[in-house]
mmCIF file of C-alpha atoms and ligand atoms in Angstrom:
data_model
loop_
_atom_site.group_PDB
_atom_site.id
_atom_site.type_symbol
_atom_site.label_atom_id
_atom_site.label_comp_id
_atom_site.label_asym_id
_atom_site.label_seq_id
_atom_site.Cartn_x
_atom_site.Cartn_y
_atom_site.Cartn_z
ATOM 1 C CA MET A 1 -12.515 -19.849 16.929
ATOM 2 C CA PHE A 2 -10.849 -16.729 18.133
ATOM 3 C CA ASN A 3 -8.074 -17.778 20.639
ATOM 4 C CA VAL A 4 -6.178 -14.724 21.847
ATOM 5 C CA GLU A 5 -3.627 -16.819 23.776
ATOM 6 C CA LYS A 6 -2.789 -18.678 20.698
ATOM 7 C CA ILE A 7 -2.632 -15.491 18.552
ATOM 8 C CA ARG A 8 -0.194 -13.902 21.146
ATOM 9 C CA GLN A 9 2.255 -16.755 20.415
ATOM 10 C CA ASP A 10 2.593 -15.273 16.920
ATOM 11 C CA PHE A 11 4.088 -12.023 18.305
ATOM 12 C CA PRO A 12 7.611 -12.545 19.730
ATOM 13 C CA ILE A 13 7.721 -8.973 21.121
ATOM 14 C CA LEU A 14 4.718 -9.628 23.406
ATOM 15 C CA GLN A 15 6.962 -12.093 25.422
ATOM 16 C CA ARG A 16 9.364 -9.429 26.449
ATOM 17 C CA GLN A 17 9.607 -7.395 29.692
ATOM 18 C CA VAL A 18 9.755 -3.672 30.005
ATOM 19 C CA ASN A 19 11.171 -2.202 33.279
ATOM 20 C CA GLY A 20 11.029 -5.607 34.842
ATOM 21 C CA LYS A 21 7.316 -6.006 34.076
ATOM 22 C CA PRO A 22 5.583 -8.036 31.246
ATOM 23 C CA LEU A 23 4.959 -5.633 28.357
ATOM 24 C CA VAL A 24 1.434 -4.349 27.958
ATOM 25 C CA TYR A 25 1.453 -2.829 24.553
ATOM 26 C CA LEU A 26 -1.496 -0.389 24.199
ATOM 27 C CA ASP A 27 -0.073 1.943 21.472
ATOM 28 C CA ASN A 28 -1.444 0.182 18.510
ATOM 29 C CA ALA A 29 -2.803 3.216 16.857
ATOM 30 C CA ALA A 30 0.684 4.516 16.514
ATOM 31 C CA THR A 31 2.062 1.257 15.145
ATOM 32 C CA SER A 32 0.999 -2.377 15.426
ATOM 33 C CA GLN A 33 3.241 -5.239 16.357
ATOM 34 C CA THR A 34 4.627 -7.818 13.849
ATOM 35 C CA PRO A 35 3.760 -11.425 13.870
ATOM 36 C CA LYS A 36 6.411 -14.078 13.145
ATOM 37 C CA GLN A 37 4.658 -15.006 9.811
ATOM 38 C CA VAL A 38 5.556 -11.546 8.643
ATOM 39 C CA ILE A 39 9.089 -11.501 10.192
ATOM 40 C CA ASP A 40 9.774 -14.860 8.582
ATOM 41 C CA VAL A 41 8.851 -13.391 5.085
ATOM 42 C CA ILE A 42 11.317 -10.539 5.679
ATOM 43 C CA VAL A 43 14.143 -12.892 6.772
ATOM 44 C CA ASP A 44 13.286 -15.244 3.789
ATOM 45 C CA TYR A 45 13.461 -12.280 1.312
ATOM 46 C CA TYR A 46 16.893 -11.201 2.362
ATOM 47 C CA SER A 47 18.100 -14.743 2.720
ATOM 48 C CA ASN A 48 16.818 -16.099 -0.559
ATOM 49 C CA PHE A 49 15.457 -13.547 -3.032
ATOM 50 C CA ASN A 50 17.123 -10.125 -2.571
ATOM 51 C CA ALA A 51 17.440 -8.484 -6.020
ATOM 52 C CA ASN A 52 16.242 -5.366 -7.830
ATOM 53 C CA ILE A 53 12.915 -5.798 -9.548
ATOM 54 C CA HIS A 54 11.514 -5.137 -12.946
ATOM 55 C CA ARG A 55 14.990 -4.826 -14.532
ATOM 56 C CA GLY A 56 17.060 -7.935 -14.596
ATOM 57 C CA VAL A 57 16.657 -10.997 -16.724
ATOM 58 C CA HIS A 58 18.318 -13.030 -14.109
ATOM 59 C CA THR A 59 16.409 -15.540 -11.949
ATOM 60 C CA LEU A 60 16.624 -13.687 -8.611
ATOM 61 C CA SER A 61 15.294 -10.443 -10.081
ATOM 62 C CA GLN A 62 12.420 -12.340 -11.680
ATOM 63 C CA GLU A 63 11.648 -14.151 -8.435
ATOM 64 C CA ALA A 64 11.699 -10.875 -6.477
ATOM 65 C CA THR A 65 9.553 -9.167 -9.139
ATOM 66 C CA ASP A 66 7.035 -12.027 -9.007
ATOM 67 C CA LYS A 67 6.814 -11.831 -5.197
ATOM 68 C CA TYR A 68 6.372 -8.086 -5.250
ATOM 69 C CA GLU A 69 3.649 -8.132 -7.884
ATOM 70 C CA ALA A 70 1.998 -11.001 -5.988
ATOM 71 C CA ALA A 71 1.870 -8.858 -2.912
ATOM 72 C CA ARG A 72 0.247 -6.096 -4.966
ATOM 73 C CA HIS A 73 -2.418 -8.549 -6.041
ATOM 74 C CA THR A 74 -3.105 -9.684 -2.533
ATOM 75 C CA ILE A 75 -3.543 -6.000 -1.494
ATOM 76 C CA LYS A 76 -5.735 -5.406 -4.532
ATOM 77 C CA THR A 77 -7.953 -8.346 -3.709
ATOM 78 C CA HIS A 78 -8.180 -7.445 0.006
ATOM 79 C CA PHE A 79 -9.331 -3.856 -0.770
ATOM 80 C CA ASN A 80 -11.471 -4.986 -3.799
ATOM 81 C CA ALA A 81 -9.936 -2.510 -6.203
ATOM 82 C CA LYS A 82 -10.944 -3.041 -9.812
ATOM 83 C CA HIS A 83 -7.288 -3.265 -11.165
ATOM 84 C CA ALA A 84 -4.057 -4.193 -9.667
ATOM 85 C CA HIS A 85 -2.425 -1.106 -11.392
ATOM 86 C CA GLU A 86 -4.721 1.105 -9.222
ATOM 87 C CA ILE A 87 -2.651 0.033 -6.222
ATOM 88 C CA ILE A 88 0.407 2.249 -5.890
ATOM 89 C CA LEU A 89 2.975 1.015 -3.333
ATOM 90 C CA THR A 90 4.161 4.026 -1.436
ATOM 91 C CA ALA A 91 6.315 4.751 1.651
ATOM 92 C CA GLY A 92 3.172 5.031 3.717
ATOM 93 C CA THR A 93 0.132 7.308 4.376
ATOM 94 C CA THR A 94 2.058 10.542 4.479
ATOM 95 C CA HIS A 95 3.764 9.816 1.149
ATOM 96 C CA GLY A 96 0.396 8.857 -0.388
ATOM 97 C CA ILE A 97 -1.289 12.105 0.615
ATOM 98 C CA ASN A 98 1.592 14.206 -0.526
ATOM 99 C CA LEU A 99 1.568 12.434 -3.881
ATOM 100 C CA VAL A 100 -2.047 13.321 -4.425
ATOM 101 C CA ALA A 101 -1.748 16.842 -3.116
ATOM 102 C CA ASN A 102 1.230 17.476 -5.347
ATOM 103 C CA GLY A 103 -0.703 16.139 -8.294
ATOM 104 C CA PHE A 104 -3.732 18.442 -7.606
ATOM 105 C CA ALA A 105 -1.482 21.467 -7.647
ATOM 106 C CA SER A 106 -1.730 21.385 -11.423
ATOM 107 C CA LEU A 107 -5.523 20.828 -11.408
ATOM 108 C CA LEU A 108 -6.690 23.495 -8.967
ATOM 109 C CA LYS A 109 -7.131 27.181 -9.543
ATOM 110 C CA LYS A 110 -7.654 30.284 -7.406
ATOM 111 C CA GLU A 111 -10.913 30.280 -5.447
ATOM 112 C CA ASP A 112 -11.454 26.510 -5.789
ATOM 113 C CA GLU A 113 -12.475 25.030 -2.527
ATOM 114 C CA ILE A 114 -11.167 21.932 -0.744
ATOM 115 C CA ILE A 115 -12.622 20.502 2.419
ATOM 116 C CA VAL A 116 -10.912 18.679 5.349
ATOM 117 C CA SER A 117 -12.397 17.531 8.661
ATOM 118 C CA ALA A 118 -11.807 18.744 12.153
ATOM 119 C CA LEU A 119 -10.659 15.240 13.030
ATOM 120 C CA GLU A 120 -7.605 14.934 10.830
ATOM 121 C CA HIS A 121 -4.144 13.826 11.425
ATOM 122 C CA HIS A 122 -1.450 16.562 10.744
ATOM 123 C CA SER A 123 -0.360 14.513 7.654
ATOM 124 C CA ASN A 124 -3.951 15.068 6.267
ATOM 125 C CA ILE A 125 -3.847 18.829 7.006
ATOM 126 C CA VAL A 126 -0.437 20.155 6.262
ATOM 127 C CA PRO A 127 -0.088 18.920 2.632
ATOM 128 C CA TRP A 128 -3.458 20.589 1.746
ATOM 129 C CA GLN A 129 -2.429 23.869 3.397
ATOM 130 C CA MET A 130 0.735 23.761 1.296
ATOM 131 C CA LEU A 131 -1.455 23.174 -1.861
ATOM 132 C CA CYS A 132 -3.633 26.078 -0.981
ATOM 133 C CA GLU A 133 -0.626 28.311 -0.707
ATOM 134 C CA LYS A 134 0.548 27.164 -4.101
ATOM 135 C CA THR A 135 -2.718 27.394 -5.941
ATOM 136 C CA GLY A 136 -4.747 30.009 -4.144
ATOM 137 C CA ALA A 137 -7.457 27.369 -3.410
ATOM 138 C CA ILE A 138 -9.450 27.798 -0.117
ATOM 139 C CA LEU A 139 -9.406 25.275 2.714
ATOM 140 C CA LYS A 140 -12.748 24.642 4.527
ATOM 141 C CA VAL A 141 -13.261 22.518 7.658
ATOM 142 C CA ILE A 142 -16.068 20.097 8.608
ATOM 143 C CA PRO A 143 -16.675 20.935 12.272
ATOM 144 C CA MET A 144 -17.039 18.235 15.143
ATOM 145 C CA ASN A 145 -19.139 18.057 18.181
ATOM 146 C CA MET A 146 -18.214 17.322 21.819
ATOM 147 C CA ALA A 147 -18.620 13.540 21.235
ATOM 148 C CA GLY A 148 -15.950 13.646 18.606
ATOM 149 C CA GLU A 149 -18.306 13.210 15.623
ATOM 150 C CA LEU A 150 -18.237 15.251 12.424
ATOM 151 C CA ILE A 151 -21.341 17.338 11.896
ATOM 152 C CA MET A 152 -22.901 16.223 8.675
ATOM 153 C CA ASP A 153 -25.398 19.130 8.388
ATOM 154 C CA ASP A 154 -22.426 21.508 8.285
ATOM 155 C CA TYR A 155 -20.651 19.431 5.756
ATOM 156 C CA ASP A 156 -23.739 19.679 3.511
ATOM 157 C CA LYS A 157 -23.629 23.415 3.672
ATOM 158 C CA LEU A 158 -19.859 23.584 2.819
ATOM 159 C CA LEU A 159 -20.343 21.703 -0.406
ATOM 160 C CA SER A 160 -20.868 23.620 -3.652
ATOM 161 C CA ASP A 161 -19.792 23.581 -7.245
ATOM 162 C CA LYS A 162 -16.596 25.254 -6.126
ATOM 163 C CA THR A 163 -15.657 22.188 -4.094
ATOM 164 C CA LYS A 164 -13.021 20.201 -5.974
ATOM 165 C CA LEU A 165 -11.707 17.843 -3.169
ATOM 166 C CA VAL A 166 -12.663 16.423 0.147
ATOM 167 C CA PHE A 167 -10.245 14.873 2.520
ATOM 168 C CA VAL A 168 -11.191 12.874 5.593
ATOM 169 C CA ASN A 169 -10.036 9.981 7.635
ATOM 170 C CA HIS A 170 -11.991 6.817 7.809
ATOM 171 C CA ILE A 171 -11.221 6.631 11.567
ATOM 172 C CA SER A 172 -9.703 9.220 13.793
ATOM 173 C CA ASN A 173 -6.390 8.084 15.381
ATOM 174 C CA ALA A 174 -6.863 10.507 18.286
ATOM 175 C CA LEU A 175 -10.424 9.638 19.274
ATOM 176 C CA GLY A 176 -11.292 6.320 17.402
ATOM 177 C CA THR A 177 -14.414 7.877 15.782
ATOM 178 C CA ILE A 178 -15.525 5.934 12.677
ATOM 179 C CA ASN A 179 -16.518 8.722 10.188
ATOM 180 C CA PRO A 180 -19.532 8.352 7.895
ATOM 181 C CA ILE A 181 -17.351 8.118 4.730
ATOM 182 C CA GLU A 182 -20.041 6.508 2.550
ATOM 183 C CA TYR A 183 -22.221 9.688 3.040
ATOM 184 C CA ILE A 184 -19.257 12.031 2.687
ATOM 185 C CA ILE A 185 -18.198 10.314 -0.641
ATOM 186 C CA LYS A 186 -21.723 10.222 -2.037
ATOM 187 C CA LYS A 187 -22.375 13.964 -1.171
ATOM 188 C CA ALA A 188 -19.015 15.059 -2.701
ATOM 189 C CA HIS A 189 -19.728 13.221 -5.893
ATOM 190 C CA GLN A 190 -23.061 15.025 -6.290
ATOM 191 C CA VAL A 191 -21.060 18.304 -6.631
ATOM 192 C CA GLY A 192 -18.351 16.678 -8.719
ATOM 193 C CA ALA A 193 -15.572 16.713 -6.057
ATOM 194 C CA ALA A 194 -13.122 13.961 -5.606
ATOM 195 C CA VAL A 195 -12.608 12.330 -2.155
ATOM 196 C CA LEU A 196 -9.375 11.084 -0.535
ATOM 197 C CA VAL A 197 -9.864 8.897 2.485
ATOM 198 C CA ASP A 198 -7.109 8.454 4.989
ATOM 199 C CA GLY A 199 -7.499 4.854 6.011
ATOM 200 C CA ALA A 200 -4.350 4.490 8.100
ATOM 201 C CA GLN A 201 -6.369 3.949 11.240
ATOM 202 C CA ALA A 202 -9.198 1.913 9.679
ATOM 203 C CA CYS A 203 -7.035 -0.733 8.008
ATOM 204 C CA PRO A 204 -6.423 -2.839 11.122
ATOM 205 C CA HIS A 205 -10.092 -2.884 11.977
ATOM 206 C CA ILE A 206 -12.177 -2.612 8.750
ATOM 207 C CA LYS A 207 -11.810 -4.297 5.367
ATOM 208 C CA ALA A 208 -12.579 -1.310 3.161
ATOM 209 C CA ASP A 209 -14.031 -2.124 -0.276
ATOM 210 C CA MET A 210 -12.789 0.379 -2.876
ATOM 211 C CA GLN A 211 -15.493 -0.338 -5.431
ATOM 212 C CA ALA A 212 -18.385 -0.348 -3.032
ATOM 213 C CA LEU A 213 -17.215 2.861 -1.361
ATOM 214 C CA ASP A 214 -16.693 4.342 -4.864
ATOM 215 C CA VAL A 215 -13.875 6.375 -3.267
ATOM 216 C CA ASP A 216 -11.412 8.181 -5.475
ATOM 217 C CA PHE A 217 -8.223 7.820 -3.372
ATOM 218 C CA TYR A 218 -7.565 5.677 -0.254
ATOM 219 C CA VAL A 219 -4.301 5.703 1.551
ATOM 220 C CA LEU A 220 -2.762 3.767 4.426
ATOM 221 C CA SER A 221 0.455 2.467 5.961
ATOM 222 C CA ALA A 222 1.221 -1.263 6.336
ATOM 223 C CA HIS A 223 2.757 -0.769 9.803
ATOM 224 C CA LYS A 224 -0.756 -0.064 11.227
ATOM 225 C CA MET A 225 -1.883 -3.534 10.071
ATOM 226 C CA CYS A 226 0.915 -5.838 11.307
ATOM 227 C CA GLY A 227 3.252 -5.061 8.408
ATOM 228 C CA PRO A 228 6.639 -3.262 8.337
ATOM 229 C CA THR A 229 7.145 0.510 8.434
ATOM 230 C CA GLY A 230 8.109 2.460 5.332
ATOM 231 C CA VAL A 231 5.616 0.950 2.975
ATOM 232 C CA GLY A 232 1.871 1.594 2.358
ATOM 233 C CA MET A 233 -0.796 1.811 -0.268
ATOM 234 C CA LEU A 234 -2.235 4.605 -2.393
ATOM 235 C CA TYR A 235 -5.347 3.338 -4.030
ATOM 236 C CA GLY A 236 -6.462 5.633 -6.909
ATOM 237 C CA LYS A 237 -9.246 5.156 -9.385
ATOM 238 C CA GLU A 238 -7.572 4.502 -12.846
ATOM 239 C CA ALA A 239 -9.035 7.700 -14.391
ATOM 240 C CA TRP A 240 -7.628 9.898 -11.619
ATOM 241 C CA LEU A 241 -4.187 8.195 -11.720
ATOM 242 C CA HIS A 242 -4.065 8.992 -15.390
ATOM 243 C CA LYS A 243 -5.043 12.495 -14.766
ATOM 244 C CA LEU A 244 -2.447 13.255 -12.005
ATOM 245 C CA PRO A 245 1.122 14.043 -12.999
ATOM 246 C CA PRO A 246 3.956 11.841 -11.600
ATOM 247 C CA TYR A 247 5.187 12.857 -8.163
ATOM 248 C CA GLN A 248 8.877 11.945 -8.400
ATOM 249 C CA GLY A 249 11.068 11.508 -11.432
ATOM 250 C CA GLY A 250 13.655 8.805 -11.643
ATOM 251 C CA GLY A 251 14.248 5.201 -12.698
ATOM 252 C CA GLU A 252 11.320 2.773 -12.946
ATOM 253 C CA MET A 253 8.718 5.442 -13.734
ATOM 254 C CA ILE A 254 9.709 6.065 -17.366
ATOM 255 C CA ALA A 255 8.894 4.442 -20.693
ATOM 256 C CA GLU A 256 11.497 6.334 -22.655
ATOM 257 C CA VAL A 257 14.053 9.106 -21.789
ATOM 258 C CA THR A 258 15.864 11.414 -24.129
ATOM 259 C CA PHE A 259 17.203 14.900 -23.294
ATOM 260 C CA GLU A 260 14.339 16.295 -25.276
ATOM 261 C CA LYS A 261 11.436 14.378 -23.760
ATOM 262 C CA THR A 262 10.493 11.687 -21.350
ATOM 263 C CA THR A 263 7.438 9.578 -21.676
ATOM 264 C CA TYR A 264 6.084 8.008 -18.449
ATOM 265 C CA ALA A 265 5.587 4.423 -17.718
ATOM 266 C CA ASP A 266 2.137 2.948 -17.381
ATOM 267 C CA LEU A 267 0.341 2.609 -14.131
ATOM 268 C CA PRO A 268 1.344 1.732 -11.483
ATOM 269 C CA HIS A 269 5.034 2.394 -12.302
ATOM 270 C CA LYS A 270 4.434 6.031 -13.286
ATOM 271 C CA PHE A 271 4.091 6.699 -9.456
ATOM 272 C CA GLU A 272 6.828 4.297 -8.256
ATOM 273 C CA ALA A 273 10.004 6.068 -9.190
ATOM 274 C CA GLY A 274 13.293 4.477 -8.025
ATOM 275 C CA THR A 275 13.867 1.194 -6.275
ATOM 276 C CA PRO A 276 10.905 0.663 -3.954
ATOM 277 C CA ASN A 277 10.830 -0.950 -0.538
ATOM 278 C CA ILE A 278 10.706 -4.407 -2.181
ATOM 279 C CA CYS A 279 11.002 -6.473 0.972
ATOM 280 C CA GLY A 280 8.429 -4.161 2.634
ATOM 281 C CA GLY A 281 5.950 -4.558 -0.163
ATOM 282 C CA ILE A 282 6.227 -8.379 -0.001
ATOM 283 C CA ALA A 283 5.836 -8.351 3.820
ATOM 284 C CA PHE A 284 2.876 -5.972 3.428
ATOM 285 C CA GLY A 285 1.202 -8.771 1.409
ATOM 286 C CA ALA A 286 1.965 -11.266 4.018
ATOM 287 C CA ALA A 287 0.507 -8.987 6.784
ATOM 288 C CA VAL A 288 -2.687 -8.691 4.747
ATOM 289 C CA ASP A 289 -2.822 -12.532 4.541
ATOM 290 C CA TYR A 290 -2.082 -12.930 8.276
ATOM 291 C CA MET A 291 -4.960 -10.572 9.241
ATOM 292 C CA ASN A 292 -7.414 -12.276 6.829
ATOM 293 C CA ASN A 293 -6.508 -15.631 8.267
ATOM 294 C CA ILE A 294 -7.639 -14.326 11.624
ATOM 295 C CA GLY A 295 -10.615 -12.686 10.039
ATOM 296 C CA PHE A 296 -11.783 -9.144 10.279
ATOM 297 C CA GLU A 297 -15.195 -10.054 11.669
ATOM 298 C CA ALA A 298 -13.632 -11.960 14.565
ATOM 299 C CA ILE A 299 -11.160 -9.183 15.064
ATOM 300 C CA ASN A 300 -13.945 -6.577 15.202
ATOM 301 C CA THR A 301 -16.108 -8.515 17.556
ATOM 302 C CA TYR A 302 -13.233 -9.171 19.978
ATOM 303 C CA GLU A 303 -11.866 -5.645 19.840
ATOM 304 C CA HIS A 304 -15.282 -4.225 20.607
ATOM 305 C CA GLU A 305 -15.587 -6.329 23.724
ATOM 306 C CA LEU A 306 -12.188 -4.938 24.873
ATOM 307 C CA LEU A 307 -13.293 -1.421 24.133
ATOM 308 C CA GLU A 308 -16.488 -1.770 26.139
ATOM 309 C CA TYR A 309 -14.809 -3.413 29.002
ATOM 310 C CA ALA A 310 -12.036 -0.881 29.171
ATOM 311 C CA THR A 311 -14.430 2.027 28.841
ATOM 312 C CA GLN A 312 -16.561 0.723 31.667
ATOM 313 C CA GLU A 313 -13.626 0.001 33.993
ATOM 314 C CA LEU A 314 -11.821 3.312 33.306
ATOM 315 C CA LEU A 315 -14.928 5.396 33.927
ATOM 316 C CA LYS A 316 -15.129 3.898 37.496
ATOM 317 C CA ILE A 317 -11.975 5.943 38.216
ATOM 318 C CA ASP A 318 -12.812 9.262 39.945
ATOM 319 C CA GLY A 319 -11.957 12.344 37.939
ATOM 320 C CA LEU A 320 -11.260 10.364 34.728
ATOM 321 C CA LYS A 321 -12.671 11.859 31.518
ATOM 322 C CA ILE A 322 -12.866 10.115 28.128
ATOM 323 C CA TYR A 323 -12.553 12.285 24.979
ATOM 324 C CA GLY A 324 -14.294 10.799 22.022
ATOM 325 C CA THR A 325 -17.599 9.162 22.825
ATOM 326 C CA ALA A 326 -18.956 8.663 19.301
ATOM 327 C CA LYS A 327 -21.573 5.998 18.734
ATOM 328 C CA ASN A 328 -19.397 4.496 16.086
ATOM 329 C CA LYS A 329 -15.815 4.089 17.324
ATOM 330 C CA THR A 330 -12.962 1.649 17.325
ATOM 331 C CA SER A 331 -10.759 0.348 20.177
ATOM 332 C CA VAL A 332 -9.132 3.695 21.014
ATOM 333 C CA ILE A 333 -9.539 5.500 24.330
ATOM 334 C CA SER A 334 -8.347 9.004 24.826
ATOM 335 C CA PHE A 335 -8.623 10.174 28.428
ATOM 336 C CA ASN A 336 -7.288 12.534 31.087
ATOM 337 C CA LEU A 337 -7.291 12.558 34.861
ATOM 338 C CA GLU A 338 -8.439 15.798 36.476
ATOM 339 C CA GLY A 339 -5.553 18.058 37.512
ATOM 340 C CA ILE A 340 -2.775 15.684 36.071
ATOM 341 C CA HIS A 341 -0.714 16.158 32.951
ATOM 342 C CA PRO A 342 -1.129 13.254 30.521
ATOM 343 C CA TYR A 343 2.640 13.055 30.145
ATOM 344 C CA ASP A 344 3.108 12.242 33.805
ATOM 345 C CA ILE A 345 0.558 9.348 33.646
ATOM 346 C CA GLY A 346 2.286 8.001 30.620
ATOM 347 C CA THR A 347 5.682 8.019 32.249
ATOM 348 C CA LEU A 348 4.500 6.252 35.295
ATOM 349 C CA LEU A 349 2.590 3.648 33.215
ATOM 350 C CA ASP A 350 5.806 2.996 31.280
ATOM 351 C CA LYS A 351 7.544 2.240 34.677
ATOM 352 C CA MET A 352 4.864 -0.496 35.041
ATOM 353 C CA GLY A 353 5.570 -1.899 31.551
ATOM 354 C CA ILE A 354 2.506 -0.385 30.028
ATOM 355 C CA ALA A 355 2.902 1.434 26.680
ATOM 356 C CA VAL A 356 0.383 4.163 25.920
ATOM 357 C CA ARG A 357 0.601 7.281 23.877
ATOM 358 C CA THR A 358 0.503 10.779 25.467
ATOM 359 C CA GLY A 359 0.303 14.179 23.802
ATOM 360 C CA HIS A 360 -1.674 15.600 20.914
ATOM 361 C CA HIS A 361 -1.388 12.472 18.744
ATOM 362 C CA CYS A 362 -0.612 14.617 15.555
ATOM 363 C CA ALA A 363 -4.067 16.158 15.823
ATOM 364 C CA GLN A 364 -3.613 19.437 17.629
ATOM 365 C CA PRO A 365 -6.815 20.970 16.182
ATOM 366 C CA ILE A 366 -8.812 18.283 18.157
ATOM 367 C CA MET A 367 -6.905 19.124 21.428
ATOM 368 C CA ASN A 368 -7.555 22.872 20.876
ATOM 369 C CA PHE A 369 -11.313 21.990 20.381
ATOM 370 C CA TYR A 370 -11.421 20.406 23.771
ATOM 371 C CA ASN A 371 -9.013 23.095 25.183
ATOM 372 C CA ILE A 372 -6.597 20.453 26.520
ATOM 373 C CA PRO A 373 -2.830 20.012 25.935
ATOM 374 C CA GLY A 374 -3.238 16.448 25.079
ATOM 375 C CA THR A 375 -4.589 13.100 26.303
ATOM 376 C CA VAL A 376 -3.437 9.644 27.393
ATOM 377 C CA ARG A 377 -4.359 7.286 24.520
ATOM 378 C CA ALA A 378 -4.817 3.557 24.981
ATOM 379 C CA SER A 379 -5.423 1.790 21.733
ATOM 380 C CA PHE A 380 -6.116 -1.968 21.621
ATOM 381 C CA ALA A 381 -5.458 -4.558 19.027
ATOM 382 C CA PHE A 382 -6.816 -8.092 18.557
ATOM 383 C CA TYR A 383 -3.819 -9.468 20.472
ATOM 384 C CA ASN A 384 -4.582 -7.469 23.618
ATOM 385 C CA THR A 385 -6.369 -9.174 26.516
ATOM 386 C CA LYS A 386 -8.845 -8.302 29.247
ATOM 387 C CA SER A 387 -6.142 -8.891 31.848
ATOM 388 C CA GLU A 388 -4.009 -6.262 30.102
ATOM 389 C CA VAL A 389 -7.047 -3.793 30.339
ATOM 390 C CA ASP A 390 -7.058 -4.643 34.138
ATOM 391 C CA ALA A 391 -3.333 -3.802 34.239
ATOM 392 C CA LEU A 392 -3.991 -0.463 32.684
ATOM 393 C CA VAL A 393 -6.839 0.363 35.023
ATOM 394 C CA THR A 394 -4.715 -0.675 38.028
ATOM 395 C CA GLY A 395 -1.772 1.395 36.625
ATOM 396 C CA VAL A 396 -3.861 4.480 36.082
ATOM 397 C CA LYS A 397 -5.199 4.266 39.660
ATOM 398 C CA LYS A 398 -1.691 3.981 41.057
ATOM 399 C CA ALA A 399 -0.515 6.865 38.897
ATOM 400 C CA GLN A 400 -3.426 8.994 40.302
ATOM 401 C CA LEU A 401 -2.458 8.137 43.871
ATOM 402 C CA MET A 402 1.121 9.104 43.293
ATOM 403 C CA LEU A 403 0.421 12.232 41.349
ATOM 404 C CA GLY A 404 -2.724 13.462 43.030
HETATM 405 C C1 PLP B 501 -0.617 6.840 11.449
HETATM 406 C C2 PLP B 501 -1.493 7.736 10.786
HETATM 407 C C3 PLP B 501 -1.005 8.591 9.774
HETATM 408 C C4 PLP B 501 0.422 8.644 9.364
HETATM 409 O O1 PLP B 501 0.974 7.426 8.867
HETATM 410 P P1 PLP B 501 2.471 7.436 8.482
HETATM 411 O O2 PLP B 501 2.767 5.925 8.426
HETATM 412 O O3 PLP B 501 3.228 8.075 9.581
HETATM 413 O O4 PLP B 501 2.586 8.126 7.170
HETATM 414 C C5 PLP B 501 -1.989 9.380 9.043
HETATM 415 N N1 PLP B 501 -3.198 9.378 9.400
HETATM 416 C C6 PLP B 501 -3.759 8.595 10.382
HETATM 417 C C7 PLP B 501 -5.244 8.607 10.720
HETATM 418 C C8 PLP B 501 -2.890 7.684 11.016
HETATM 419 O O5 PLP B 501 -3.312 6.948 12.096
#
């Protein structure tokens, strides 16, 4: 049974106070909190196993290597990749996207087309713009409607045999929209284009199945799903990972080096130059285990209740407008109060111990679409409670009185 009070005991940070009030942490879309099961693994690693991996014959090095590779296996199983070597451990979503964009620089030519969506995070826009500058490829955008949904009819029209790549997030971090990636992938494949899905916002909510999706690349960051910062996953289909050139040169990614020629190591090491975030990778595996122990179905059902309750209560406030009303969405609520700047609301909420995000959420094109400078964003995780939603609603009302 899902017992939120018991789950909250796993998160030491949820016991702390902020500005003399109990912390109400509603900025989960920016980063999630870390349970003691993951913190313990980090402490254990540096207390007992710290060594460089894949190199030493000594015991510590072998133990660290085994733990790191075991974590890769856990991640592979969770995302149902066909092979463990299709899981590249990166520094996070941004790193994964740049790795793929850099690789495609050698595969694209002038006039080729690549498609992004109107709902993207800056990290899934800027690398592709840089790629277009380098190659002469053309960037097209799938437009969105007022509800914050991508318009699939327009997507169909953008696709042609010139399309080489499509990049879309699984869930929008700014609005919470769940995008129809199954459809997007199927349609792209019909014209022979590859698809990269940014799963950073989906990974804490949805257990994505790489083989069922038939996706070409899927990237995410461990810190969005109860893991540490500075580590993440790039899933790539084996054939694509063979086709792409390495991103960084260095140790670990080579088979043989002479001054005349270097041959690259096999997958996944070809893309893992240098000493990786060993502890982070191991803790990432622990985070995946932790979330699976709670269960994604239970998480989803519970978060949905929170979303519906919060939406209903917030909409009772006069002059409050929610941006992003897609039929399919996760527990993210972006909103504004008429005549009040989001930053001012966020500052007052912080004084009450409530952590929300304010601003453009690294998605300026969405804010431009709605013609607003930004929003207040409350994003809920499975360890949040209905009484925290109440605290938010009370806080917003107070802020409105003070600022209105
Ligand atoms: C958080 C996030 C990113 C960026 O992740 P980093 O860990 O900063 O690399 C990219 N896309 C989406 C949708 C996100 O939510």
